[in-house]
Amino acid sequence: MSPASRSFPSVEVSKPFWRLFILASLLLKGFAADIDVPESCKDISGGQELSLVANASTVHWGYFFNGVEPNLVASSGDIIDIEMITHHAGDDYDKMIKGDPGVEDIYQWASTGQNVDMRGKSGSGDGVHVMTGPIYVCGAEPGDVLQIDILDLKPRANPSTGKTYGSNAAAWWGYQFRAGFLDGDPREVITIYEVVEEDGDYYAVPDYQFRFAGGPTGYPGPTTPCATLNGSLPEAAPGFEFDWSNPDQIFSGNEIPCINGTQTWGRYDYPGLITSHPTGTEDSSIKGLFKVPANFHIGNIGLAPKYDSTVDSVPPLVTGGNMDNRRIGIGSTLFLPVEVAGAFLSAGDAHTAQGDSELDGTGIETSINGKFKLTLHKKDDLPVIVEELKYPLIETADTWVVQGYTYADYLEELEDPMSTIYGESSIDKAMTVAYNNTRDWMMNTLNMTEDQAITAITVAVDFAITQVVDGNWGVHASIPKGTFGLPTVGATTQVKSTDATPAASGASTIMASSMATALATILMAFV
C-alpha cells in the first residue's frame, strides 16, 4: 500500500538536520544500538499461543524503529494472533470504524487531539501504515533469519454490522498519475468494496465510488480537526526519546493551514483522514458490476532495520516492510533477515485483493486479523535455503519467490535516503536487483554455476512487477519448486478457507516429482 508521502520538497529540506538532531540527542543520552533485553525473555519458552490486539496503545503509525518498547514479547515456536487495521478506514467511517472499539480508538481525532498523533517517521505523514507491534523475538540477533508462517487471515467484521468493507484509493501517488488520464482531468477516486462470502469462498464486490476532492460539485475534500504539529516518540525506550514537530504545517509537500481549528484536505496528503459522507460526489453505478476472488494478504510486514532513527513505512526494506507482494497470504511463509536484536516484527496494511503492480496506489485496503507462527533460524545454523539472505524470501505451496527492489538496500545506498528514494525509483534497476538476487540464490541453493543459473532462470523462472507506487519499486521472481526439486520448508501449505485452523506443528507438503526425491532434497538443503 502506498502513502501520502511521495514528495516533500518543503519538508525534506530540513530532514537531514532533523535526522542529525535526533542522532545527536540519542548520542548525548548514551544511545545504544539496541534496547535492553526484556526480562520476560529469561523465562519464556517457545510454543505459546499469544495475541496482540490492535488499539491506540499497540500500534505505531507510519514508521519502523527498534527504539520503542515492544508491545509483545515472543520466542521461536510461538503462534500469535495479530489484528491489523487499515489506514484507509476513514474513507467510510460508518462502514469501517464506527462500532469497532479498537478501530475507533486508533482513529479518534477531535479538537482536543489525536489518540495516535505521530503519523509518519517525523509526524508529518511521511509514512502512512497502521502497524501493529512491534513484537520482540527473544534470542533474535543480527545475521539470524526469522521465518513467519501465515497460518490464517480473516476479514475483520464490524461488530455493529457484521460486515467487512475495504477501500481502494486511486490516489495521486498511483501510476495513473504518471501515465495520464483520457480526459486530462487528474483525479483521486476512492472505491469502497464489500467483502462477501459465498459457499465458503470470499469475494470483493464494489459498492460505490467517490471523488476524494473536486469534481463537478467542487467538493473541497474532507475537513478535519487540525493535525497535531508536535509531540514525542510514543513508547520510546530509555535513551531513544526524541521530540518531533511540523511547525510549517507541511504535509506531502503541501502547506495545509489550520484555520479556525480545522484543516481541509484537497489531496490525500495525510494518513487516516476521515471523509464525512455524503460528499456530493458519490457514484453507485459500479455497485455489483463485478466481483473479485479474495486473496487476503499482508501488504506491510517486516522487521525494524538497522538505522539510527525512525524509518518511513512506505519504501520496502531488506527486512521486509511494505513489499505489497500479493503472495504473502494464507499458507505462505516469509523469511526475513534480522538486522537488530529482538527483530521487532510489525504487521499492517492488509489487503483483500490486489494485482501485481498495485497500479493505482493501493489494494483493497481492509482490516484483517491474522494468525502467524514464528521460527527463528540462528546465523550459525542457517538452512542453505536462507544462507546469506539479504532480501525478503517468500515460500508458497509450489514456488519460492525472490524479492528485488530498485535499491537492494536504499537506506545504505542513498545519501539522505528517505528524502530521495521517491525520485529514484526505476523498474529497470529493480529488475537488475531481482535478477541478481535470483541468480545468487539459485547458485547457492542448487549448487549451480553462473552459466547454469542463467539458462535455468531464462527458461523456468517468471519475473513480475510487484509494485510501482511505494518509492522503492519492486520486481520479484517466482521459482517453481517442482522443476528444480526444491523443498517445502514452511510449516503451512496452501489453505483455501479461513477457518483459523493452523496446520499441525511442523507439518509440510512436498511439491516434487516423488516423495523420495523431495525428502532427499530437503535433507540436502539443510546440510
Short mmCIF file of C-alpha atoms in Angstrom, two decimals:
data_model
loop_
_atom_site.label_atom_id
_atom_site.label_comp_id
_atom_site.label_asym_id
_atom_site.label_seq_id
_atom_site.Cartn_x
_atom_site.Cartn_y
_atom_site.Cartn_z
CA MET A 1 0.00 0.00 0.00
CA SER A 2 1.21 3.37 -0.62
CA PRO A 3 1.22 6.58 1.19
CA ALA A 4 0.56 10.13 1.11
CA SER A 5 4.28 10.60 1.19
CA ARG A 6 5.52 10.74 -2.33
CA SER A 7 7.40 14.04 -2.45
CA PHE A 8 8.19 16.55 0.25
CA PRO A 9 10.11 19.42 -1.27
CA SER A 10 9.37 21.83 1.55
CA VAL A 11 9.72 19.36 4.40
CA GLU A 12 12.64 17.45 3.02
CA VAL A 13 14.96 20.46 3.01
CA SER A 14 15.14 20.25 6.78
CA LYS A 15 15.16 16.48 7.12
CA PRO A 16 18.94 15.96 7.14
CA PHE A 17 19.08 18.41 10.03
CA TRP A 18 16.13 16.70 11.74
CA ARG A 19 17.88 13.37 11.49
CA LEU A 20 21.19 14.76 12.72
CA PHE A 21 19.38 16.42 15.63
CA ILE A 22 17.77 13.14 16.63
CA LEU A 23 21.05 11.24 16.32
CA ALA A 24 22.90 13.88 18.35
CA SER A 25 20.22 13.76 21.03
CA LEU A 26 20.47 10.00 21.23
CA LEU A 27 24.24 10.10 21.44
CA LEU A 28 24.10 12.63 24.26
CA LYS A 29 21.77 10.29 26.12
CA GLY A 30 24.09 7.32 25.74
CA PHE A 31 22.36 5.94 22.64
CA ALA A 32 22.86 2.20 22.31
CA ALA A 33 22.30 0.04 19.26
CA ASP A 34 19.54 -1.97 20.93
CA ILE A 35 17.08 -1.70 23.79
CA ASP A 36 17.60 -3.86 26.86
CA VAL A 37 16.50 -7.46 26.52
CA PRO A 38 13.03 -7.78 28.11
CA GLU A 39 13.08 -9.54 31.47
CA SER A 40 10.41 -11.95 30.26
CA CYS A 41 12.87 -13.44 27.74
CA LYS A 42 14.64 -15.15 30.66
CA ASP A 43 11.63 -17.32 31.47
CA ILE A 44 9.86 -17.55 28.14
CA SER A 45 9.67 -20.81 26.21
CA GLY A 46 8.58 -21.46 22.65
CA GLY A 47 5.28 -22.96 21.64
CA GLN A 48 2.99 -20.46 23.34
CA GLU A 49 -0.20 -19.14 21.81
CA LEU A 50 -0.22 -15.35 22.08
CA SER A 51 -2.43 -12.49 20.97
CA LEU A 52 -1.81 -8.86 20.04
CA VAL A 53 -4.98 -6.81 19.71
CA ALA A 54 -4.99 -3.51 17.85
CA ASN A 55 -5.75 -0.25 19.62
CA ALA A 56 -4.11 3.14 20.02
CA SER A 57 -1.57 1.78 22.52
CA THR A 58 -0.44 -1.25 20.46
CA VAL A 59 0.13 0.34 17.05
CA HIS A 60 2.70 2.71 15.59
CA TRP A 61 1.61 4.76 12.61
CA GLY A 62 3.87 5.13 9.61
CA TYR A 63 7.34 4.05 10.73
CA PHE A 64 9.67 1.26 11.82
CA PHE A 65 12.08 1.70 14.73
CA ASN A 66 13.82 -0.53 17.23
CA GLY A 67 13.94 2.27 19.80
CA VAL A 68 10.40 1.77 21.12
CA GLU A 69 9.13 -0.54 23.81
CA PRO A 70 7.75 -3.77 22.31
CA ASN A 71 4.04 -4.41 22.64
CA LEU A 72 4.56 -8.17 22.82
CA VAL A 73 7.47 -10.46 23.68
CA ALA A 74 7.59 -13.79 21.86
CA SER A 75 10.01 -16.56 21.03
CA SER A 76 10.68 -19.13 18.34
CA GLY A 77 7.82 -21.60 18.04
CA ASP A 78 5.11 -19.23 19.24
CA ILE A 79 1.81 -18.83 17.41
CA ILE A 80 0.48 -15.27 17.51
CA ASP A 81 -2.88 -13.76 16.62
CA ILE A 82 -2.33 -10.22 15.30
CA GLU A 83 -5.04 -7.68 14.50
CA MET A 84 -4.18 -5.45 11.52
CA ILE A 85 -6.13 -2.24 10.93
CA THR A 86 -6.26 -0.47 7.59
CA HIS A 87 -5.08 3.12 7.40
CA HIS A 88 -7.88 3.78 4.86
CA ALA A 89 -10.76 3.07 7.25
CA GLY A 90 -11.53 6.80 7.28
CA ASP A 91 -12.71 6.60 3.67
CA ASP A 92 -16.04 5.43 5.08
CA TYR A 93 -16.26 5.94 8.84
CA ASP A 94 -19.64 4.26 9.27
CA LYS A 95 -18.62 1.10 7.44
CA MET A 96 -15.05 0.63 8.65
CA ILE A 97 -14.65 2.43 12.01
CA LYS A 98 -17.92 3.11 13.82
CA GLY A 99 -18.87 0.31 16.20
CA ASP A 100 -15.42 -1.33 16.28
CA PRO A 101 -13.82 -0.24 19.59
CA GLY A 102 -10.23 -0.95 18.60
CA VAL A 103 -10.50 0.93 15.31
CA GLU A 104 -12.39 3.79 16.94
CA ASP A 105 -9.58 4.09 19.49
CA ILE A 106 -6.89 4.29 16.80
CA TYR A 107 -8.78 6.80 14.66
CA GLN A 108 -10.02 9.04 17.49
CA TRP A 109 -9.37 12.58 16.28
CA ALA A 110 -11.05 15.54 17.95
CA SER A 111 -10.33 19.20 18.51
CA THR A 112 -8.50 18.13 21.66
CA GLY A 113 -6.08 15.96 19.71
CA GLN A 114 -5.47 12.56 18.13
CA ASN A 115 -5.13 9.29 20.02
CA VAL A 116 -2.25 8.40 17.68
CA ASP A 117 -0.74 11.74 16.81
CA MET A 118 2.70 10.78 15.48
CA ARG A 119 1.81 9.66 11.97
CA GLY A 120 4.90 9.13 9.86
CA LYS A 121 8.58 8.99 10.76
CA SER A 122 8.66 12.69 11.71
CA GLY A 123 4.98 13.20 12.50
CA SER A 124 4.10 14.93 9.21
CA GLY A 125 2.53 11.96 7.43
CA ASP A 126 5.84 10.80 5.95
CA GLY A 127 4.86 7.16 6.40
CA VAL A 128 1.26 6.03 6.42
CA HIS A 129 0.60 2.48 7.60
CA VAL A 130 -1.04 1.49 10.88
CA MET A 131 1.42 -1.14 12.11
CA THR A 132 0.54 -3.48 14.97
CA GLY A 133 3.58 -4.19 17.10
CA PRO A 134 6.44 -4.25 17.46
CA ILE A 135 6.95 -7.82 18.66
CA TYR A 136 10.28 -8.54 20.33
CA VAL A 137 11.53 -12.01 19.39
CA CYS A 138 13.69 -13.39 22.18
CA GLY A 139 17.12 -14.53 21.03
CA ALA A 140 16.95 -12.82 17.63
CA GLU A 141 20.25 -11.24 16.65
CA PRO A 142 21.69 -9.62 13.54
CA GLY A 143 22.51 -12.30 10.97
CA ASP A 144 19.63 -14.56 12.02
CA VAL A 145 16.60 -15.23 9.81
CA LEU A 146 13.03 -15.03 11.08
CA GLN A 147 10.58 -17.45 9.47
CA ILE A 148 6.94 -16.30 9.58
CA ASP A 149 4.32 -18.86 8.66
CA ILE A 150 0.99 -17.26 7.75
CA LEU A 151 -1.49 -19.74 9.17
CA ASP A 152 -4.66 -17.74 8.58
CA LEU A 153 -6.07 -14.35 7.61
CA LYS A 154 -9.67 -13.39 8.35
CA PRO A 155 -11.61 -10.32 7.26
CA ARG A 156 -12.44 -8.25 10.32
CA ALA A 157 -16.20 -7.82 10.51
CA ASN A 158 -17.52 -4.63 12.08
CA PRO A 159 -19.26 -5.74 15.30
CA SER A 160 -22.07 -3.26 14.72
CA THR A 161 -22.98 -4.52 11.24
CA GLY A 162 -21.40 -7.96 10.90
CA LYS A 163 -19.97 -6.79 7.57
CA THR A 164 -16.46 -6.11 6.27
CA TYR A 165 -15.60 -3.33 3.86
CA GLY A 166 -12.37 -2.20 2.27
CA SER A 167 -11.17 0.79 0.28
CA ASN A 168 -9.21 1.12 -2.95
CA ALA A 169 -7.80 4.63 -3.25
CA ALA A 170 -6.75 5.56 -6.77
CA ALA A 171 -4.53 8.25 -5.35
CA TRP A 172 -2.02 10.84 -6.51
CA TRP A 173 0.93 8.52 -5.91
CA GLY A 174 -0.56 5.87 -8.25
CA TYR A 175 0.95 5.09 -11.63
CA GLN A 176 -2.09 6.51 -13.46
CA PHE A 177 -0.91 9.98 -12.47
CA ARG A 178 2.29 9.30 -14.43
CA ALA A 179 0.54 7.65 -17.37
CA GLY A 180 -2.17 10.32 -17.67
CA PHE A 181 -5.98 10.38 -17.87
CA LEU A 182 -8.01 10.17 -21.09
CA ASP A 183 -9.92 13.35 -20.33
CA GLY A 184 -6.89 15.21 -18.98
CA ASP A 185 -8.52 15.51 -15.55
CA PRO A 186 -6.20 14.02 -12.90
CA ARG A 187 -8.36 12.89 -10.01
CA GLU A 188 -8.29 10.79 -6.87
CA VAL A 189 -11.20 8.34 -6.81
CA ILE A 190 -11.99 6.07 -3.88
CA THR A 191 -13.86 2.79 -4.42
CA ILE A 192 -15.48 1.13 -1.41
CA TYR A 193 -15.74 -2.68 -1.62
CA GLU A 194 -17.80 -5.09 0.45
CA VAL A 195 -16.18 -8.41 1.35
CA VAL A 196 -18.80 -11.13 0.92
CA GLU A 197 -18.79 -14.88 1.48
CA GLU A 198 -20.41 -17.26 -0.98
CA ASP A 199 -20.32 -21.04 -0.43
CA GLY A 200 -17.22 -20.80 1.72
CA ASP A 201 -15.31 -18.53 -0.66
CA TYR A 202 -14.73 -14.80 -0.21
CA TYR A 203 -15.12 -12.11 -2.84
CA ALA A 204 -14.75 -8.34 -3.04
CA VAL A 205 -17.72 -6.59 -4.64
CA PRO A 206 -17.62 -2.86 -5.45
CA ASP A 207 -20.21 -0.85 -3.53
CA TYR A 208 -19.70 2.78 -4.65
CA GLN A 209 -17.09 5.35 -5.67
CA PHE A 210 -16.47 8.97 -4.72
CA ARG A 211 -14.05 11.75 -5.54
CA PHE A 212 -11.63 12.50 -2.75
CA ALA A 213 -11.92 16.15 -3.77
CA GLY A 214 -13.01 18.18 -6.76
CA GLY A 215 -15.37 17.03 -9.45
CA PRO A 216 -18.42 18.81 -10.91
CA THR A 217 -19.69 19.81 -7.47
CA GLY A 218 -16.41 21.44 -6.48
CA TYR A 219 -16.18 19.36 -3.31
CA PRO A 220 -13.16 20.77 -1.43
CA GLY A 221 -12.17 17.49 0.24
CA PRO A 222 -12.55 16.26 3.80
CA THR A 223 -12.39 18.73 6.68
CA THR A 224 -10.85 17.54 9.94
CA PRO A 225 -9.71 19.00 13.24
CA CYS A 226 -6.18 20.31 12.89
CA ALA A 227 -3.47 17.65 12.89
CA THR A 228 -1.12 17.62 15.85
CA LEU A 229 2.05 19.54 14.97
CA ASN A 230 4.45 18.43 17.71
CA GLY A 231 4.98 15.68 20.22
CA SER A 232 7.31 12.95 21.40
CA LEU A 233 8.06 9.48 20.09
CA PRO A 234 5.38 7.25 21.64
CA GLU A 235 6.57 4.46 23.96
CA ALA A 236 10.21 5.36 23.42
CA ALA A 237 12.65 3.05 25.16
CA PRO A 238 15.05 4.68 27.64
CA GLY A 239 17.77 6.51 25.72
CA PHE A 240 15.78 6.64 22.48
CA GLU A 241 13.43 9.54 23.27
CA PHE A 242 13.06 12.41 20.85
CA ASP A 243 10.59 15.19 20.08
CA TRP A 244 9.12 15.90 16.67
CA SER A 245 7.40 18.97 15.22
CA ASN A 246 5.91 20.25 11.98
CA PRO A 247 5.50 23.99 12.67
CA ASP A 248 5.06 24.94 9.00
CA GLN A 249 2.12 22.54 8.57
CA ILE A 250 3.70 20.90 5.52
CA PHE A 251 2.16 17.57 4.53
CA SER A 252 3.41 15.70 1.44
CA GLY A 253 5.00 18.90 0.19
CA ASN A 254 1.83 20.97 0.60
CA GLU A 255 1.04 23.54 3.25
CA ILE A 256 -2.34 22.71 4.79
CA PRO A 257 -3.12 25.64 7.09
CA CYS A 258 -5.11 25.28 10.27
CA ILE A 259 -7.98 27.78 10.05
CA ASN A 260 -10.35 28.23 12.97
CA GLY A 261 -9.39 24.82 14.33
CA THR A 262 -9.87 22.84 11.12
CA GLN A 263 -7.95 21.77 8.04
CA THR A 264 -9.41 20.99 4.61
CA TRP A 265 -7.57 18.42 2.54
CA GLY A 266 -7.76 18.79 -1.23
CA ARG A 267 -5.48 15.81 -1.74
CA TYR A 268 -4.71 12.60 0.17
CA ASP A 269 -1.72 14.21 1.88
CA TYR A 270 -2.02 12.74 5.38
CA PRO A 271 -2.87 9.26 6.66
CA GLY A 272 -6.08 8.50 8.50
CA LEU A 273 -8.16 11.31 7.01
CA ILE A 274 -11.86 10.85 7.69
CA THR A 275 -14.34 11.64 4.92
CA SER A 276 -17.85 12.53 6.06
CA HIS A 277 -20.49 11.21 3.68
CA PRO A 278 -22.37 12.26 1.68
CA THR A 279 -19.87 14.46 -0.14
CA GLY A 280 -21.99 15.04 -3.23
CA THR A 281 -19.52 13.05 -5.31
CA GLU A 282 -20.77 9.52 -4.57
CA ASP A 283 -21.46 7.33 -7.62
CA SER A 284 -23.10 3.91 -7.19
CA SER A 285 -23.02 2.90 -10.86
CA ILE A 286 -20.19 0.47 -10.10
CA LYS A 287 -22.20 -1.39 -7.43
CA GLY A 288 -22.12 -5.14 -8.16
CA LEU A 289 -20.55 -4.58 -11.58
CA PHE A 290 -18.01 -7.36 -10.95
CA LYS A 291 -16.65 -9.46 -8.10
CA VAL A 292 -13.03 -10.28 -7.38
CA PRO A 293 -11.98 -13.52 -5.68
CA ALA A 294 -10.43 -12.60 -2.36
CA ASN A 295 -6.72 -13.08 -1.93
CA PHE A 296 -6.18 -11.99 1.66
CA HIS A 297 -2.57 -10.93 2.07
CA ILE A 298 -0.37 -8.56 4.04
CA GLY A 299 0.99 -5.51 2.28
CA ASN A 300 3.36 -4.44 5.03
CA ILE A 301 5.02 -6.93 7.35
CA GLY A 302 8.60 -6.56 8.41
CA LEU A 303 11.35 -6.15 10.96
CA ALA A 304 12.99 -2.95 12.14
CA PRO A 305 16.03 -2.14 10.01
CA LYS A 306 19.41 -1.20 11.41
CA TYR A 307 19.12 2.57 11.28
CA ASP A 308 19.74 5.49 13.62
CA SER A 309 16.19 6.91 13.61
CA THR A 310 12.60 6.17 12.68
CA VAL A 311 12.17 4.84 9.13
CA ASP A 312 9.31 5.71 6.73
CA SER A 313 6.94 2.73 6.49
CA VAL A 314 6.40 3.14 2.74
CA PRO A 315 9.55 2.17 0.77
CA PRO A 316 10.21 -1.59 1.22
CA LEU A 317 13.32 -2.75 3.03
CA VAL A 318 15.87 -5.53 3.24
CA THR A 319 13.92 -6.59 6.33
CA GLY A 320 10.59 -6.65 4.52
CA GLY A 321 8.13 -3.89 5.27
CA ASN A 322 5.85 -2.52 2.57
CA MET A 323 6.51 -5.18 -0.07
CA ASP A 324 2.92 -5.23 -1.34
CA ASN A 325 3.51 -8.70 -2.74
CA ARG A 326 0.15 -10.46 -3.03
CA ARG A 327 1.82 -13.82 -2.42
CA ILE A 328 2.26 -13.05 1.28
CA GLY A 329 -1.06 -14.68 2.09
CA ILE A 330 -2.68 -17.66 3.74
CA GLY A 331 -0.43 -20.71 3.68
CA SER A 332 2.67 -18.79 2.61
CA THR A 333 5.89 -18.46 4.58
CA LEU A 334 8.03 -15.34 4.73
CA PHE A 335 11.74 -15.37 5.56
CA LEU A 336 13.28 -12.07 6.69
CA PRO A 337 16.88 -11.24 7.63
CA VAL A 338 17.28 -9.88 11.15
CA GLU A 339 19.27 -6.64 11.50
CA VAL A 340 18.61 -5.66 15.13
CA ALA A 341 18.43 -7.57 18.39
CA GLY A 342 14.87 -8.72 19.04
CA ALA A 343 13.90 -8.39 15.35
CA PHE A 344 10.98 -6.01 16.16
CA LEU A 345 8.29 -7.54 13.97
CA SER A 346 5.28 -5.40 12.96
CA ALA A 347 2.39 -6.05 10.57
CA GLY A 348 -0.31 -3.97 8.89
CA ASP A 349 -1.63 -2.76 5.54
CA ALA A 350 -3.64 -5.92 4.88
CA HIS A 351 -5.48 -6.34 1.59
CA THR A 352 -8.47 -8.34 0.39
CA ALA A 353 -7.16 -8.27 -3.18
CA GLN A 354 -4.51 -6.62 -5.31
CA GLY A 355 -2.98 -7.28 -8.70
CA ASP A 356 0.72 -7.23 -9.40
CA SER A 357 1.92 -3.60 -9.69
CA GLU A 358 -0.67 -2.18 -7.24
CA LEU A 359 -1.17 0.23 -10.09
CA ASP A 360 -3.46 2.93 -8.72
CA GLY A 361 -1.63 3.25 -5.40
CA THR A 362 -3.43 0.82 -3.11
CA GLY A 363 -5.01 -2.63 -2.95
CA ILE A 364 -8.40 -3.22 -1.38
CA GLU A 365 -7.27 -1.90 1.98
CA THR A 366 -9.04 -3.96 4.63
CA SER A 367 -8.78 -4.59 8.35
CA ILE A 368 -7.82 -8.25 8.76
CA ASN A 369 -6.97 -10.50 11.71
CA GLY A 370 -4.11 -12.94 11.20
CA LYS A 371 -2.54 -15.97 12.79
CA PHE A 372 1.22 -16.45 12.48
CA LYS A 373 3.88 -18.89 13.62
CA LEU A 374 7.44 -17.70 14.30
CA THR A 375 10.57 -19.78 13.82
CA LEU A 376 13.99 -18.27 14.44
CA HIS A 377 16.93 -19.62 12.44
CA LYS A 378 20.25 -18.75 14.05
CA LYS A 379 23.04 -17.37 11.90
CA ASP A 380 25.44 -20.19 12.77
CA ASP A 381 22.96 -22.87 11.74
CA LEU A 382 21.02 -21.48 8.78
CA PRO A 383 19.35 -23.81 6.28
CA VAL A 384 21.03 -23.45 2.90
CA ILE A 385 17.78 -22.09 1.51
CA VAL A 386 18.25 -18.88 3.56
CA GLU A 387 22.03 -18.65 3.80
CA GLU A 388 23.35 -15.12 3.22
CA LEU A 389 19.78 -13.82 2.93
CA LYS A 390 19.77 -10.07 2.23
CA TYR A 391 16.21 -9.63 0.95
CA PRO A 392 12.74 -10.98 1.71
CA LEU A 393 12.14 -14.55 0.54
CA ILE A 394 8.61 -15.91 0.15
CA GLU A 395 7.56 -19.55 0.00
CA THR A 396 4.21 -20.69 -1.38
CA ALA A 397 2.91 -24.21 -1.92
CA ASP A 398 4.65 -24.57 -5.28
CA THR A 399 7.13 -21.71 -5.64
CA TRP A 400 9.96 -19.84 -3.99
CA VAL A 401 9.66 -16.09 -4.59
CA VAL A 402 12.75 -13.88 -4.52
CA GLN A 403 12.09 -10.17 -3.97
CA GLY A 404 14.04 -7.32 -5.53
CA TYR A 405 13.72 -3.53 -5.41
CA THR A 406 15.15 -0.54 -7.27
CA TYR A 407 17.72 -0.42 -4.48
CA ALA A 408 18.52 -3.63 -2.66
CA ASP A 409 19.10 -1.57 0.50
CA TYR A 410 18.15 2.04 -0.16
CA LEU A 411 18.91 3.07 3.42
CA GLU A 412 22.56 2.13 2.87
CA GLU A 413 22.91 3.03 -0.81
CA LEU A 414 21.39 6.52 -0.90
CA GLU A 415 22.50 9.68 0.83
CA ASP A 416 19.59 11.11 2.79
CA PRO A 417 17.65 8.04 1.61
CA MET A 418 14.11 8.84 2.71
CA SER A 419 14.25 12.23 1.01
CA THR A 420 15.45 10.89 -2.32
CA ILE A 421 14.07 7.37 -2.78
CA TYR A 422 10.73 8.50 -4.26
CA GLY A 423 12.50 10.27 -7.12
CA GLU A 424 14.98 7.45 -7.72
CA SER A 425 12.63 4.54 -8.40
CA SER A 426 13.17 2.53 -11.57
CA ILE A 427 11.76 -0.76 -12.81
CA ASP A 428 14.94 -1.34 -14.86
CA LYS A 429 17.03 -1.17 -11.70
CA ALA A 430 14.53 -3.30 -9.78
CA MET A 431 14.73 -5.96 -12.50
CA THR A 432 18.52 -5.99 -12.22
CA VAL A 433 18.39 -6.39 -8.44
CA ALA A 434 15.74 -9.12 -8.68
CA TYR A 435 17.83 -10.96 -11.25
CA ASN A 436 21.00 -10.66 -9.16
CA ASN A 437 19.19 -11.94 -6.07
CA THR A 438 17.65 -14.83 -8.01
CA ARG A 439 20.92 -15.83 -9.65
CA ASP A 440 22.79 -15.79 -6.36
CA TRP A 441 20.02 -17.71 -4.56
CA MET A 442 19.90 -20.44 -7.21
CA MET A 443 23.68 -20.75 -7.36
CA ASN A 444 23.85 -21.16 -3.58
CA THR A 445 20.76 -23.29 -3.04
CA LEU A 446 21.15 -25.59 -6.05
CA ASN A 447 24.97 -25.51 -6.25
CA MET A 448 24.80 -24.15 -9.81
CA THR A 449 27.42 -22.27 -11.76
CA GLU A 450 26.53 -18.81 -13.00
CA ASP A 451 26.05 -20.07 -16.55
CA GLN A 452 23.79 -22.87 -15.32
CA ALA A 453 21.75 -20.43 -13.29
CA ILE A 454 21.36 -18.03 -16.21
CA THR A 455 19.84 -20.62 -18.52
CA ALA A 456 17.68 -22.10 -15.73
CA ILE A 457 16.30 -18.66 -14.89
CA THR A 458 15.63 -17.87 -18.53
CA VAL A 459 13.62 -20.99 -19.30
CA ALA A 460 11.82 -21.65 -16.00
CA VAL A 461 11.58 -18.55 -13.78
CA ASP A 462 8.89 -15.87 -14.07
CA PHE A 463 9.64 -12.25 -13.23
CA ALA A 464 6.81 -9.82 -12.47
CA ILE A 465 6.32 -6.27 -11.26
CA THR A 466 5.44 -6.30 -7.57
CA GLN A 467 4.56 -2.61 -7.19
CA VAL A 468 5.27 0.74 -8.86
CA VAL A 469 3.94 3.03 -6.14
CA ASP A 470 5.99 2.60 -2.96
CA GLY A 471 9.09 4.63 -3.71
CA ASN A 472 11.46 1.67 -3.87
CA TRP A 473 9.73 -0.13 -6.74
CA GLY A 474 9.63 -3.92 -6.71
CA VAL A 475 10.23 -6.83 -9.08
CA HIS A 476 10.03 -10.43 -7.92
CA ALA A 477 10.97 -13.81 -9.37
CA SER A 478 8.86 -16.97 -8.96
CA ILE A 479 10.93 -20.15 -8.99
CA PRO A 480 8.92 -23.40 -9.41
CA LYS A 481 9.70 -26.00 -6.76
CA GLY A 482 8.86 -28.99 -8.91
CA THR A 483 11.17 -28.05 -11.79
CA PHE A 484 14.23 -27.89 -9.56
CA GLY A 485 13.28 -30.36 -6.82
CA LEU A 486 13.16 -27.56 -4.27
CA PRO A 487 11.85 -28.34 -0.80
CA THR A 488 8.95 -27.04 1.21
CA VAL A 489 10.32 -25.59 4.44
CA GLY A 490 7.41 -23.61 5.86
CA ALA A 491 5.05 -25.13 8.38
CA THR A 492 1.96 -24.39 6.31
CA THR A 493 0.59 -25.37 2.96
CA GLN A 494 -1.88 -23.61 0.74
CA VAL A 495 -5.14 -23.08 2.61
CA LYS A 496 -8.44 -22.44 0.82
CA SER A 497 -10.68 -21.33 3.68
CA THR A 498 -10.21 -19.01 6.62
CA ASP A 499 -11.27 -21.38 9.36
CA ALA A 500 -8.37 -20.25 11.56
CA THR A 501 -7.26 -23.85 11.98
CA PRO A 502 -3.45 -23.86 11.82
CA ALA A 503 -1.62 -26.75 10.27
CA ALA A 504 -0.11 -29.16 12.73
CA SER A 505 3.24 -28.02 14.09
CA GLY A 506 5.99 -28.94 11.69
CA ALA A 507 3.60 -30.16 9.03
CA SER A 508 4.80 -29.77 5.45
CA THR A 509 3.79 -30.79 1.97
CA ILE A 510 6.47 -31.59 -0.56
CA MET A 511 5.81 -30.32 -4.06
CA ALA A 512 8.18 -32.53 -6.06
CA SER A 513 8.05 -35.34 -8.56
CA SER A 514 8.16 -38.02 -5.91
CA MET A 515 8.14 -38.18 -2.12
CA ALA A 516 11.51 -39.93 -2.07
CA THR A 517 13.17 -37.28 -4.23
CA ALA A 518 11.63 -34.46 -2.22
CA LEU A 519 12.71 -35.87 1.13
CA ALA A 520 16.24 -36.35 -0.13
CA THR A 521 16.28 -32.77 -1.39
CA ILE A 522 15.10 -31.43 1.95
CA LEU A 523 17.79 -33.29 3.82
CA MET A 524 20.44 -31.97 1.45
CA ALA A 525 19.09 -28.42 1.73
CA PHE A 526 19.58 -28.38 5.49
CA VAL A 527 23.05 -29.93 5.50
#
